[in-house]
Amino acid sequence: PFGSLAGPSRPVSCAPCAPCSAPLALARRPRSLRSPTLTGKLRATRGTYESGEAPMGGPGQCTPAIVASMTSKIKQELETSEVDVKPSTDASCVAITVVSELFEGKDDIKRQRLVYKAIWEEMSTTLHAVDELHLHTPTERDSLQ
């Protein structure tokens, strides 16, 4: 049998293991041959910093030290003093508010990327998620008040 995705000249079988004749829908590529995904990389690194040490409070716990670290990294990366990082009630997520001139002319996705780039180490080790992101330019902040 031939599959539409495989093309007319390639039978629908598991290419990496030629002896296998199972259809692609049923056969899975061995883990070693699968392309790595971001999720897989996060699972492999979550719980330790690049230096190899475990974060304070363990994975998923947002301690005051981590909040201070995130705040200083965002301030430094985005060249602003208007940063507010608040942990959630269960301390596994945070809400972040940033006002920076670097956001001028950037859409929401590019603004989010700048913030996530600054806190990548915390996101890949300790922090579970960012619940809220409020990212404004000084002009936008003034119009909200």
Short mmCIF file of N, CA, C and O in Angstrom, two decimals:
data_model
loop_
_atom_site.label_atom_id
_atom_site.label_comp_id
_atom_site.label_asym_id
_atom_site.label_seq_id
_atom_site.Cartn_x
_atom_site.Cartn_y
_atom_site.Cartn_z
N PRO A 1 0.82 -1.18 0.00
CA PRO A 1 0.00 0.00 0.00
C PRO A 1 0.87 1.25 0.00
O PRO A 1 1.96 1.27 0.54
N PHE A 2 0.34 2.30 -0.57
CA PHE A 2 1.06 3.56 -0.64
C PHE A 2 0.27 4.62 0.09
O PHE A 2 -0.94 4.68 -0.01
N GLY A 3 0.97 5.48 0.80
CA GLY A 3 0.31 6.55 1.53
C GLY A 3 0.45 7.88 0.81
O GLY A 3 1.40 8.09 0.05
N SER A 4 -0.46 8.76 1.01
CA SER A 4 -0.42 10.04 0.34
C SER A 4 0.76 10.89 0.78
O SER A 4 1.33 11.63 0.00
N LEU A 5 1.18 10.77 2.04
CA LEU A 5 2.31 11.56 2.53
C LEU A 5 3.64 10.94 2.13
O LEU A 5 4.63 11.62 2.00
N ALA A 6 3.65 9.64 1.94
CA ALA A 6 4.89 8.96 1.62
C ALA A 6 5.27 9.15 0.16
O ALA A 6 6.41 8.96 -0.21
N GLY A 7 4.36 9.52 -0.68
CA GLY A 7 4.63 9.67 -2.10
C GLY A 7 4.36 8.36 -2.82
O GLY A 7 4.28 7.30 -2.21
N PRO A 8 4.25 8.38 -4.11
CA PRO A 8 3.88 7.18 -4.84
C PRO A 8 4.96 6.12 -4.89
O PRO A 8 4.67 4.96 -5.11
N SER A 9 6.24 6.48 -4.68
CA SER A 9 7.28 5.47 -4.82
C SER A 9 7.72 4.84 -3.51
O SER A 9 8.52 3.93 -3.51
N ARG A 10 7.24 5.32 -2.39
CA ARG A 10 7.65 4.80 -1.09
C ARG A 10 6.50 4.12 -0.40
O ARG A 10 5.48 4.72 -0.13
N PRO A 11 6.64 2.84 -0.10
CA PRO A 11 5.55 2.15 0.61
C PRO A 11 5.38 2.71 2.02
O PRO A 11 6.32 3.23 2.60
N VAL A 12 4.19 2.62 2.55
CA VAL A 12 3.91 3.11 3.89
C VAL A 12 4.42 2.09 4.88
O VAL A 12 3.74 1.16 5.26
N SER A 13 5.69 2.24 5.23
CA SER A 13 6.28 1.38 6.25
C SER A 13 7.29 2.21 7.02
O SER A 13 7.67 3.29 6.61
N CYS A 14 7.71 1.68 8.08
CA CYS A 14 8.62 2.37 8.98
C CYS A 14 10.00 2.44 8.33
O CYS A 14 10.69 1.44 8.23
N ALA A 15 10.41 3.62 7.84
CA ALA A 15 11.65 3.76 7.09
C ALA A 15 12.91 3.43 7.92
O ALA A 15 13.78 2.76 7.41
N PRO A 16 13.02 3.86 9.17
CA PRO A 16 14.27 3.60 9.89
C PRO A 16 14.52 2.12 10.16
O PRO A 16 15.65 1.69 10.21
N CYS A 17 13.47 1.35 10.32
CA CYS A 17 13.67 -0.08 10.55
C CYS A 17 13.07 -0.84 9.37
O CYS A 17 11.91 -1.24 9.39
N ALA A 18 13.86 -0.99 8.32
CA ALA A 18 13.39 -1.58 7.06
C ALA A 18 12.71 -2.94 7.22
O ALA A 18 11.75 -3.22 6.52
N PRO A 19 13.17 -3.81 8.13
CA PRO A 19 12.50 -5.10 8.25
C PRO A 19 11.04 -4.99 8.71
O PRO A 19 10.23 -5.86 8.46
N CYS A 20 10.72 -3.88 9.35
CA CYS A 20 9.37 -3.69 9.85
C CYS A 20 8.43 -3.38 8.69
O CYS A 20 8.71 -2.53 7.86
N SER A 21 7.33 -4.03 8.61
CA SER A 21 6.39 -3.76 7.53
C SER A 21 5.08 -3.18 8.06
O SER A 21 4.09 -3.16 7.36
N ALA A 22 5.09 -2.71 9.29
CA ALA A 22 3.89 -2.12 9.87
C ALA A 22 3.60 -0.79 9.20
O ALA A 22 4.51 -0.06 8.84
N PRO A 23 2.34 -0.45 9.02
CA PRO A 23 1.99 0.84 8.44
C PRO A 23 2.50 1.98 9.32
O PRO A 23 2.65 1.83 10.53
N LEU A 24 2.76 3.12 8.71
CA LEU A 24 3.27 4.27 9.46
C LEU A 24 2.33 4.69 10.57
O LEU A 24 2.76 5.15 11.61
N ALA A 25 1.05 4.54 10.37
CA ALA A 25 0.09 4.93 11.40
C ALA A 25 0.28 4.11 12.66
O ALA A 25 -0.01 4.56 13.75
N LEU A 26 0.77 2.88 12.52
CA LEU A 26 0.95 2.01 13.67
C LEU A 26 2.39 1.98 14.17
O LEU A 26 2.64 1.75 15.34
N ALA A 27 3.35 2.19 13.27
CA ALA A 27 4.76 2.11 13.66
C ALA A 27 5.23 3.47 14.17
O ALA A 27 4.84 4.50 13.65
N ARG A 28 6.07 3.44 15.18
CA ARG A 28 6.64 4.68 15.71
C ARG A 28 8.14 4.63 15.51
O ARG A 28 8.75 3.58 15.63
N ARG A 29 8.71 5.78 15.24
CA ARG A 29 10.15 5.84 15.09
C ARG A 29 10.79 5.64 16.46
O ARG A 29 10.27 6.12 17.47
N PRO A 30 11.91 4.97 16.53
CA PRO A 30 12.62 4.83 17.80
C PRO A 30 12.97 6.21 18.36
O PRO A 30 13.23 7.15 17.62
N ARG A 31 12.99 6.35 19.68
CA ARG A 31 13.26 7.64 20.31
C ARG A 31 14.55 8.27 19.81
O ARG A 31 14.64 9.48 19.65
N SER A 32 15.56 7.46 19.58
CA SER A 32 16.85 8.00 19.15
C SER A 32 16.77 8.64 17.78
O SER A 32 17.59 9.48 17.44
N LEU A 33 15.77 8.28 16.97
CA LEU A 33 15.65 8.82 15.63
C LEU A 33 14.63 9.96 15.54
O LEU A 33 14.52 10.61 14.51
N ARG A 34 13.88 10.20 16.60
CA ARG A 34 12.91 11.29 16.59
C ARG A 34 13.64 12.62 16.73
O ARG A 34 14.65 12.72 17.41
N SER A 35 13.08 13.64 16.12
CA SER A 35 13.70 14.95 16.26
C SER A 35 13.40 15.47 17.66
O SER A 35 12.31 15.28 18.19
N PRO A 36 14.40 16.12 18.29
CA PRO A 36 14.17 16.64 19.64
C PRO A 36 13.16 17.78 19.61
O PRO A 36 13.11 18.55 18.66
N THR A 37 12.35 17.86 20.63
CA THR A 37 11.37 18.93 20.71
C THR A 37 11.72 19.83 21.88
O THR A 37 12.46 19.44 22.78
N LEU A 38 11.17 21.01 21.87
CA LEU A 38 11.41 21.93 22.98
C LEU A 38 10.92 21.33 24.29
O LEU A 38 11.57 21.42 25.31
N THR A 39 9.77 20.65 24.24
CA THR A 39 9.24 20.03 25.44
C THR A 39 10.21 19.00 26.00
O THR A 39 10.45 18.94 27.19
N GLY A 40 10.78 18.20 25.11
CA GLY A 40 11.74 17.19 25.54
C GLY A 40 12.96 17.82 26.19
O GLY A 40 13.48 17.34 27.19
N LYS A 41 13.44 18.94 25.63
CA LYS A 41 14.59 19.62 26.20
C LYS A 41 14.25 20.18 27.57
O LYS A 41 15.05 20.12 28.48
N LEU A 42 13.04 20.73 27.71
CA LEU A 42 12.65 21.27 29.00
C LEU A 42 12.54 20.17 30.04
O LEU A 42 12.95 20.34 31.17
N ARG A 43 11.97 19.03 29.65
CA ARG A 43 11.86 17.93 30.60
C ARG A 43 13.23 17.48 31.06
O ARG A 43 13.44 17.14 32.20
N ALA A 44 14.18 17.47 30.13
CA ALA A 44 15.52 17.01 30.47
C ALA A 44 16.24 17.97 31.40
O ALA A 44 17.05 17.57 32.21
N THR A 45 15.95 19.29 31.29
CA THR A 45 16.70 20.26 32.08
C THR A 45 15.92 20.80 33.27
O THR A 45 16.51 21.43 34.13
N ARG A 46 14.60 20.59 33.33
CA ARG A 46 13.82 21.17 34.42
C ARG A 46 14.32 20.63 35.76
O ARG A 46 14.52 19.45 35.93
N GLY A 47 14.53 21.54 36.69
CA GLY A 47 14.93 21.12 38.03
C GLY A 47 16.38 21.44 38.36
O GLY A 47 16.76 21.39 39.49
N THR A 48 17.20 21.80 37.35
CA THR A 48 18.58 22.18 37.62
C THR A 48 18.97 23.36 36.75
O THR A 48 18.51 23.48 35.62
N TYR A 49 19.81 24.22 37.27
CA TYR A 49 20.34 25.32 36.49
C TYR A 49 21.43 24.78 35.57
O TYR A 49 21.90 23.65 35.73
N GLU A 50 21.86 25.60 34.62
CA GLU A 50 22.93 25.18 33.71
C GLU A 50 24.18 24.80 34.48
O GLU A 50 24.96 23.97 34.05
N SER A 51 24.39 25.41 35.63
CA SER A 51 25.57 25.10 36.44
C SER A 51 25.46 23.72 37.09
O SER A 51 26.42 23.21 37.63
N GLY A 52 24.27 23.12 37.05
CA GLY A 52 24.07 21.80 37.62
C GLY A 52 23.48 21.81 39.01
O GLY A 52 23.09 20.78 39.54
N GLU A 53 23.39 22.99 39.64
CA GLU A 53 22.84 23.05 40.99
C GLU A 53 21.31 23.11 40.94
O GLU A 53 20.73 23.60 39.98
N ALA A 54 20.69 22.60 41.96
CA ALA A 54 19.22 22.62 42.04
C ALA A 54 18.76 23.97 42.54
O ALA A 54 19.41 24.59 43.37
N PRO A 55 17.63 24.46 42.00
CA PRO A 55 17.13 25.76 42.45
C PRO A 55 16.58 25.69 43.87
O PRO A 55 16.15 24.64 44.33
N MET A 56 16.62 26.84 44.57
CA MET A 56 16.06 26.90 45.91
C MET A 56 14.55 26.65 45.84
O MET A 56 13.88 27.18 44.98
N GLY A 57 14.03 25.84 46.71
CA GLY A 57 12.60 25.60 46.73
C GLY A 57 12.19 24.45 45.84
O GLY A 57 11.07 24.01 45.88
N GLY A 58 13.09 23.97 45.00
CA GLY A 58 12.80 22.86 44.12
C GLY A 58 12.04 23.29 42.89
O GLY A 58 11.60 24.43 42.78
N PRO A 59 11.90 22.38 41.92
CA PRO A 59 11.18 22.71 40.70
C PRO A 59 9.74 23.09 40.99
O PRO A 59 9.07 22.47 41.81
N GLY A 60 9.27 24.15 40.34
CA GLY A 60 7.88 24.55 40.49
C GLY A 60 7.60 25.48 41.64
O GLY A 60 6.48 25.87 41.87
N GLN A 61 8.62 25.85 42.40
CA GLN A 61 8.43 26.75 43.54
C GLN A 61 9.10 28.09 43.26
O GLN A 61 10.30 28.16 43.03
N CYS A 62 8.34 29.15 43.29
CA CYS A 62 8.83 30.49 43.00
C CYS A 62 9.10 31.21 44.32
O CYS A 62 8.21 31.75 44.95
N THR A 63 10.36 31.19 44.75
CA THR A 63 10.75 31.79 46.03
C THR A 63 11.02 33.29 45.85
O THR A 63 11.18 33.76 44.72
N PRO A 64 11.10 34.04 46.95
CA PRO A 64 11.43 35.47 46.85
C PRO A 64 12.77 35.72 46.14
O PRO A 64 12.92 36.70 45.42
N ALA A 65 13.73 34.83 46.32
CA ALA A 65 15.03 34.98 45.65
C ALA A 65 14.88 34.85 44.14
O ALA A 65 15.53 35.58 43.38
N ILE A 66 14.03 33.96 43.70
CA ILE A 66 13.81 33.76 42.26
C ILE A 66 13.06 34.96 41.68
O ILE A 66 13.38 35.43 40.60
N VAL A 67 12.09 35.49 42.43
CA VAL A 67 11.37 36.68 41.98
C VAL A 67 12.35 37.85 41.84
O VAL A 67 12.32 38.58 40.85
N ALA A 68 13.25 38.02 42.82
CA ALA A 68 14.24 39.10 42.76
C ALA A 68 15.18 38.90 41.57
O ALA A 68 15.53 39.87 40.88
N SER A 69 15.58 37.67 41.33
CA SER A 69 16.46 37.36 40.20
C SER A 69 15.77 37.68 38.88
O SER A 69 16.37 38.30 37.99
N MET A 70 14.52 37.28 38.74
CA MET A 70 13.77 37.55 37.52
C MET A 70 13.60 39.05 37.31
O MET A 70 13.77 39.56 36.20
N THR A 71 13.28 39.77 38.38
CA THR A 71 13.09 41.22 38.30
C THR A 71 14.37 41.90 37.82
O THR A 71 14.33 42.73 36.91
N SER A 72 15.50 41.54 38.41
CA SER A 72 16.77 42.18 38.02
C SER A 72 17.15 41.83 36.58
O SER A 72 17.66 42.69 35.85
N LYS A 73 16.91 40.60 36.15
CA LYS A 73 17.23 40.21 34.78
C LYS A 73 16.37 40.96 33.77
O LYS A 73 16.86 41.40 32.73
N ILE A 74 15.09 41.11 34.08
CA ILE A 74 14.20 41.84 33.17
C ILE A 74 14.60 43.31 33.12
O ILE A 74 14.66 43.90 32.04
N LYS A 75 14.91 43.89 34.27
CA LYS A 75 15.33 45.30 34.32
C LYS A 75 16.59 45.52 33.48
O LYS A 75 16.69 46.49 32.73
N GLN A 76 17.54 44.61 33.62
CA GLN A 76 18.79 44.73 32.88
C GLN A 76 18.59 44.52 31.39
O GLN A 76 19.06 45.30 30.57
N GLU A 77 17.88 43.48 31.01
CA GLU A 77 17.68 43.14 29.60
C GLU A 77 16.85 44.19 28.87
O GLU A 77 17.12 44.50 27.72
N LEU A 78 15.81 44.70 29.52
CA LEU A 78 14.91 45.64 28.86
C LEU A 78 15.18 47.10 29.22
O LEU A 78 14.40 47.98 28.85
N GLU A 79 16.28 47.35 29.94
CA GLU A 79 16.72 48.71 30.26
C GLU A 79 15.59 49.56 30.84
O GLU A 79 15.28 50.63 30.34
N THR A 80 14.98 49.06 31.90
CA THR A 80 13.88 49.77 32.54
C THR A 80 13.92 49.55 34.04
O THR A 80 14.54 48.60 34.53
N SER A 81 13.26 50.41 34.76
CA SER A 81 13.15 50.23 36.22
C SER A 81 11.72 49.87 36.61
O SER A 81 11.45 49.60 37.77
N GLU A 82 10.83 49.87 35.63
CA GLU A 82 9.41 49.59 35.92
C GLU A 82 9.08 48.13 35.63
O GLU A 82 8.56 47.78 34.57
N VAL A 83 9.40 47.28 36.60
CA VAL A 83 9.15 45.84 36.49
C VAL A 83 8.49 45.37 37.77
O VAL A 83 8.93 45.70 38.86
N ASP A 84 7.43 44.60 37.62
CA ASP A 84 6.73 44.04 38.77
C ASP A 84 6.51 42.56 38.52
O ASP A 84 5.85 42.18 37.55
N VAL A 85 7.09 41.71 39.36
CA VAL A 85 6.93 40.26 39.26
C VAL A 85 6.25 39.79 40.53
O VAL A 85 6.79 39.96 41.62
N LYS A 86 5.06 39.21 40.39
CA LYS A 86 4.31 38.73 41.55
C LYS A 86 4.05 37.23 41.42
O LYS A 86 3.49 36.78 40.42
N PRO A 87 4.44 36.45 42.43
CA PRO A 87 4.14 35.01 42.39
C PRO A 87 2.66 34.75 42.64
O PRO A 87 1.98 35.54 43.29
N SER A 88 2.17 33.64 42.10
CA SER A 88 0.77 33.25 42.34
C SER A 88 0.63 32.74 43.77
O SER A 88 1.61 32.56 44.48
N THR A 89 -0.58 32.47 44.16
CA THR A 89 -0.83 32.00 45.53
C THR A 89 -0.16 30.67 45.83
O THR A 89 0.26 30.43 46.95
N ASP A 90 -0.04 29.79 44.83
CA ASP A 90 0.61 28.50 45.06
C ASP A 90 2.10 28.54 44.74
O ASP A 90 2.78 27.52 44.82
N ALA A 91 2.62 29.71 44.36
CA ALA A 91 4.05 29.95 44.10
C ALA A 91 4.62 29.11 42.96
O ALA A 91 5.81 28.86 42.92
N SER A 92 3.79 28.69 42.02
CA SER A 92 4.31 27.95 40.87
C SER A 92 4.29 28.79 39.60
O SER A 92 4.92 28.43 38.61
N CYS A 93 3.56 29.90 39.61
CA CYS A 93 3.43 30.77 38.45
C CYS A 93 3.65 32.22 38.88
O CYS A 93 3.64 32.52 40.06
N VAL A 94 3.85 33.09 37.90
CA VAL A 94 4.02 34.51 38.21
C VAL A 94 3.20 35.37 37.26
O VAL A 94 2.81 34.93 36.18
N ALA A 95 2.94 36.59 37.70
CA ALA A 95 2.34 37.62 36.85
C ALA A 95 3.41 38.70 36.71
O ALA A 95 4.02 39.12 37.70
N ILE A 96 3.67 39.12 35.47
CA ILE A 96 4.74 40.07 35.20
C ILE A 96 4.16 41.31 34.52
O ILE A 96 3.41 41.20 33.56
N THR A 97 4.54 42.47 35.03
CA THR A 97 4.18 43.75 34.41
C THR A 97 5.48 44.50 34.13
O THR A 97 6.32 44.65 35.02
N VAL A 98 5.65 44.94 32.87
CA VAL A 98 6.85 45.66 32.47
C VAL A 98 6.46 46.87 31.63
O VAL A 98 5.61 46.76 30.75
N VAL A 99 7.09 48.00 31.91
CA VAL A 99 6.94 49.20 31.08
C VAL A 99 8.34 49.54 30.57
O VAL A 99 9.25 49.76 31.37
N SER A 100 8.52 49.49 29.25
CA SER A 100 9.84 49.73 28.67
C SER A 100 9.72 50.45 27.33
O SER A 100 8.81 50.17 26.55
N GLU A 101 10.66 51.34 27.07
CA GLU A 101 10.71 52.03 25.79
C GLU A 101 11.13 51.07 24.67
O GLU A 101 10.87 51.34 23.50
N LEU A 102 11.76 49.97 25.02
CA LEU A 102 12.16 48.99 24.00
C LEU A 102 10.96 48.32 23.33
O LEU A 102 11.10 47.71 22.27
N PHE A 103 9.79 48.41 23.94
CA PHE A 103 8.58 47.82 23.35
C PHE A 103 8.00 48.68 22.23
O PHE A 103 7.11 48.24 21.52
N GLU A 104 8.50 49.90 22.10
CA GLU A 104 7.99 50.82 21.10
C GLU A 104 8.11 50.21 19.70
O GLU A 104 9.17 49.77 19.29
N GLY A 105 6.98 50.15 18.98
CA GLY A 105 6.96 49.64 17.62
C GLY A 105 6.96 48.12 17.50
O GLY A 105 7.01 47.58 16.40
N LYS A 106 6.92 47.41 18.62
CA LYS A 106 6.91 45.94 18.59
C LYS A 106 5.51 45.41 18.89
O LYS A 106 4.80 45.97 19.70
N ASP A 107 5.15 44.30 18.24
CA ASP A 107 3.86 43.69 18.52
C ASP A 107 3.95 42.86 19.81
O ASP A 107 5.03 42.72 20.39
N ASP A 108 2.82 42.32 20.24
CA ASP A 108 2.76 41.59 21.52
C ASP A 108 3.72 40.40 21.55
O ASP A 108 4.37 40.15 22.57
N ILE A 109 3.80 39.66 20.46
CA ILE A 109 4.66 38.46 20.44
C ILE A 109 6.13 38.84 20.61
O ILE A 109 6.86 38.21 21.38
N LYS A 110 6.58 39.88 19.94
CA LYS A 110 7.98 40.30 20.06
C LYS A 110 8.27 40.82 21.47
O LYS A 110 9.36 40.59 22.01
N ARG A 111 7.32 41.48 22.07
CA ARG A 111 7.48 41.94 23.45
C ARG A 111 7.61 40.75 24.40
O ARG A 111 8.47 40.73 25.28
N GLN A 112 6.74 39.76 24.22
CA GLN A 112 6.80 38.57 25.07
C GLN A 112 8.13 37.85 24.91
O GLN A 112 8.72 37.38 25.89
N ARG A 113 8.63 37.76 23.69
CA ARG A 113 9.91 37.09 23.44
C ARG A 113 11.05 37.78 24.19
O ARG A 113 11.95 37.11 24.70
N LEU A 114 11.02 39.11 24.24
CA LEU A 114 12.06 39.84 24.96
C LEU A 114 12.04 39.48 26.45
O LEU A 114 13.09 39.28 27.06
N VAL A 115 10.85 39.39 27.02
CA VAL A 115 10.73 39.05 28.45
C VAL A 115 11.15 37.60 28.69
O VAL A 115 11.93 37.32 29.60
N TYR A 116 10.64 36.69 27.88
CA TYR A 116 11.00 35.27 28.06
C TYR A 116 12.49 35.03 27.88
O TYR A 116 13.08 34.18 28.54
N LYS A 117 13.11 35.77 26.98
CA LYS A 117 14.57 35.64 26.79
C LYS A 117 15.30 36.02 28.06
O LYS A 117 16.27 35.38 28.44
N ALA A 118 14.81 37.06 28.73
CA ALA A 118 15.47 37.52 29.97
C ALA A 118 15.34 36.51 31.10
O ALA A 118 16.24 36.38 31.93
N ILE A 119 14.22 35.79 31.16
CA ILE A 119 13.98 34.87 32.30
C ILE A 119 14.06 33.40 31.87
O ILE A 119 13.47 32.54 32.51
N TRP A 120 14.79 33.13 30.80
CA TRP A 120 14.84 31.76 30.27
C TRP A 120 15.31 30.75 31.31
O TRP A 120 14.77 29.65 31.42
N GLU A 121 16.33 31.09 32.09
CA GLU A 121 16.86 30.12 33.05
C GLU A 121 15.79 29.72 34.08
O GLU A 121 15.62 28.54 34.38
N GLU A 122 15.04 30.69 34.58
CA GLU A 122 13.98 30.38 35.55
C GLU A 122 12.86 29.57 34.89
O GLU A 122 12.29 28.68 35.50
N MET A 123 12.53 29.92 33.64
CA MET A 123 11.46 29.19 32.94
C MET A 123 11.85 27.73 32.68
O MET A 123 11.01 26.85 32.70
N SER A 124 13.13 27.49 32.44
CA SER A 124 13.55 26.12 32.11
C SER A 124 13.90 25.30 33.34
O SER A 124 14.14 24.11 33.23
N THR A 125 13.94 25.93 34.51
CA THR A 125 14.31 25.17 35.70
C THR A 125 13.23 25.19 36.78
O THR A 125 12.70 24.16 37.14
N THR A 126 12.92 26.36 37.28
CA THR A 126 12.09 26.47 38.47
C THR A 126 10.65 26.84 38.19
O THR A 126 9.73 26.22 38.72
N LEU A 127 10.45 27.84 37.38
CA LEU A 127 9.13 28.42 37.18
C LEU A 127 8.25 27.52 36.31
O LEU A 127 8.68 27.04 35.27
N HIS A 128 7.03 27.29 36.74
CA HIS A 128 6.10 26.46 35.97
C HIS A 128 5.53 27.23 34.79
O HIS A 128 5.52 26.74 33.66
N ALA A 129 5.06 28.45 35.01
CA ALA A 129 4.45 29.22 33.92
C ALA A 129 4.34 30.69 34.31
O ALA A 129 4.42 31.05 35.47
N VAL A 130 4.12 31.51 33.29
CA VAL A 130 3.80 32.91 33.49
C VAL A 130 2.30 33.04 33.28
O VAL A 130 1.81 32.78 32.19
N ASP A 131 1.57 33.38 34.35
CA ASP A 131 0.11 33.49 34.26
C ASP A 131 -0.32 34.71 33.46
O ASP A 131 -1.21 34.64 32.63
N GLU A 132 0.31 35.83 33.75
CA GLU A 132 -0.09 37.09 33.12
C GLU A 132 1.14 37.87 32.71
O GLU A 132 2.12 37.92 33.44
N LEU A 133 1.08 38.48 31.51
CA LEU A 133 2.12 39.37 31.04
C LEU A 133 1.47 40.68 30.63
O LEU A 133 0.62 40.69 29.73
N HIS A 134 1.82 41.75 31.29
CA HIS A 134 1.32 43.08 30.94
C HIS A 134 2.53 43.88 30.49
O HIS A 134 3.36 44.27 31.32
N LEU A 135 2.65 44.09 29.18
CA LEU A 135 3.83 44.71 28.61
C LEU A 135 3.43 45.98 27.89
O LEU A 135 2.68 45.93 26.91
N HIS A 136 3.93 47.12 28.37
CA HIS A 136 3.51 48.41 27.84
C HIS A 136 4.70 49.31 27.56
O HIS A 136 5.75 49.18 28.20
N THR A 137 4.50 50.26 26.66
CA THR A 137 5.44 51.36 26.49
C THR A 137 5.03 52.43 27.49
O THR A 137 3.91 52.39 28.02
N PRO A 138 5.90 53.41 27.77
CA PRO A 138 5.51 54.48 28.70
C PRO A 138 4.26 55.23 28.23
O PRO A 138 3.41 55.59 29.05
N THR A 139 4.11 55.43 26.93
CA THR A 139 2.95 56.12 26.40
C THR A 139 1.67 55.32 26.64
O THR A 139 0.64 55.87 27.04
N GLU A 140 1.75 54.00 26.42
CA GLU A 140 0.59 53.13 26.65
C GLU A 140 0.22 53.11 28.13
O GLU A 140 -0.96 53.13 28.47
N ARG A 141 1.22 53.10 29.00
CA ARG A 141 0.95 53.10 30.44
C ARG A 141 0.23 54.39 30.85
O ARG A 141 -0.73 54.35 31.61
N ASP A 142 0.67 55.50 30.31
CA ASP A 142 0.05 56.79 30.65
C ASP A 142 -1.39 56.86 30.17
O ASP A 142 -2.24 57.44 30.83
N SER A 143 -1.67 56.26 29.02
CA SER A 143 -3.05 56.29 28.49
C SER A 143 -3.98 55.35 29.28
O SER A 143 -5.18 55.55 29.28
N LEU A 144 -3.40 54.36 29.97
CA LEU A 144 -4.22 53.45 30.79
C LEU A 144 -4.63 54.09 32.11
O LEU A 144 -5.61 53.70 32.71
N GLN A 145 -3.85 55.05 32.57
CA GLN A 145 -4.13 55.65 33.89
C GLN A 145 -5.14 56.74 33.80
O GLN A 145 -5.54 57.30 32.92
#
